[in-house]
């Protein structure tokens, strides 16, 4: 049972750190949000891979922020 608790502890640590990591990627998050918003506006059509370039930039930024963060998520 303690191994299961350790796993959930790591998961909670990652989830707590996510807002800080996302905040480090404000420009990328805004660009992705603008793309999705434009695609869902009246007359717009959101489809798979429409905003893939913006999403990949955001994903790369969050991953880079995670690599820079000290172990333990803080």
GROMACS .gro file of C-alpha atoms in nm:
model
   74
    1UNK     CA    1   0.000   0.000   0.000
    2UNK     CA    2   0.288   0.237   0.065
    3UNK     CA    3   0.408   0.206  -0.296
    4UNK     CA    4   0.066   0.322  -0.412
    5UNK     CA    5   0.087   0.618  -0.173
    6UNK     CA    6   0.428   0.711  -0.317
    7UNK     CA    7   0.287   0.712  -0.669
    8UNK     CA    8  -0.002   0.936  -0.570
    9UNK     CA    9   0.239   1.164  -0.387
   10UNK     CA   10   0.440   1.214  -0.709
   11UNK     CA   11   0.122   1.273  -0.908
   12UNK     CA   12  -0.001   1.534  -0.660
   13UNK     CA   13   0.339   1.702  -0.665
   14UNK     CA   14   0.331   1.728  -1.045
   15UNK     CA   15  -0.023   1.863  -1.044
   16UNK     CA   16   0.065   2.127  -0.784
   17UNK     CA   17   0.363   2.239  -0.995
   18UNK     CA   18   0.165   2.261  -1.321
   19UNK     CA   19   0.028   2.618  -1.273
   20UNK     CA   20   0.380   2.754  -1.217
   21UNK     CA   21   0.511   2.576  -1.525
   22UNK     CA   22   0.219   2.692  -1.735
   23UNK     CA   23   0.267   3.051  -1.612
   24UNK     CA   24   0.621   3.039  -1.749
   25UNK     CA   25   0.469   2.982  -2.095
   26UNK     CA   26   0.223   3.270  -2.110
   27UNK     CA   27   0.297   3.373  -2.468
   28UNK     CA   28   0.263   3.018  -2.598
   29UNK     CA   29  -0.058   2.959  -2.400
   30UNK     CA   30  -0.205   3.284  -2.531
   31UNK     CA   31  -0.119   3.195  -2.891
   32UNK     CA   32  -0.283   2.853  -2.856
   33UNK     CA   33  -0.588   3.008  -2.690
   34UNK     CA   34  -0.623   3.265  -2.969
   35UNK     CA   35  -0.604   2.990  -3.230
   36UNK     CA   36  -0.872   2.780  -3.060
   37UNK     CA   37  -1.091   3.085  -2.999
   38UNK     CA   38  -1.068   3.191  -3.363
   39UNK     CA   39  -1.156   2.839  -3.471
   40UNK     CA   40  -1.464   2.821  -3.249
   41UNK     CA   41  -1.595   3.170  -3.322
   42UNK     CA   42  -1.922   3.191  -3.514
   43UNK     CA   43  -1.850   3.054  -3.857
   44UNK     CA   44  -1.524   2.893  -3.746
   45UNK     CA   45  -1.467   2.520  -3.751
   46UNK     CA   46  -1.238   2.357  -3.498
   47UNK     CA   47  -1.087   2.041  -3.638
   48UNK     CA   48  -0.805   1.808  -3.546
   49UNK     CA   49  -0.457   1.951  -3.598
   50UNK     CA   50  -0.588   2.297  -3.683
   51UNK     CA   51  -0.383   2.454  -3.400
   52UNK     CA   52  -0.114   2.187  -3.389
   53UNK     CA   53   0.174   2.434  -3.435
   54UNK     CA   54   0.060   2.646  -3.140
   55UNK     CA   55  -0.010   2.339  -2.926
   56UNK     CA   56   0.335   2.192  -2.994
   57UNK     CA   57   0.498   2.523  -2.898
   58UNK     CA   58   0.302   2.523  -2.571
   59UNK     CA   59   0.382   2.158  -2.502
   60UNK     CA   60   0.753   2.214  -2.564
   61UNK     CA   61   0.756   2.519  -2.338
   62UNK     CA   62   0.586   2.335  -2.049
   63UNK     CA   63   0.824   2.040  -2.093
   64UNK     CA   64   1.123   2.275  -2.087
   65UNK     CA   65   0.988   2.443  -1.772
   66UNK     CA   66   0.949   2.100  -1.612
   67UNK     CA   67   1.311   2.012  -1.692
   68UNK     CA   68   1.433   2.337  -1.536
   69UNK     CA   69   1.229   2.285  -1.218
   70UNK     CA   70   1.404   2.122  -0.922
   71UNK     CA   71   1.310   1.762  -0.841
   72UNK     CA   72   0.999   1.729  -0.633
   73UNK     CA   73   0.804   1.972  -0.849
   74UNK     CA   74   0.908   2.291  -0.670
   0.00000   0.00000   0.00000
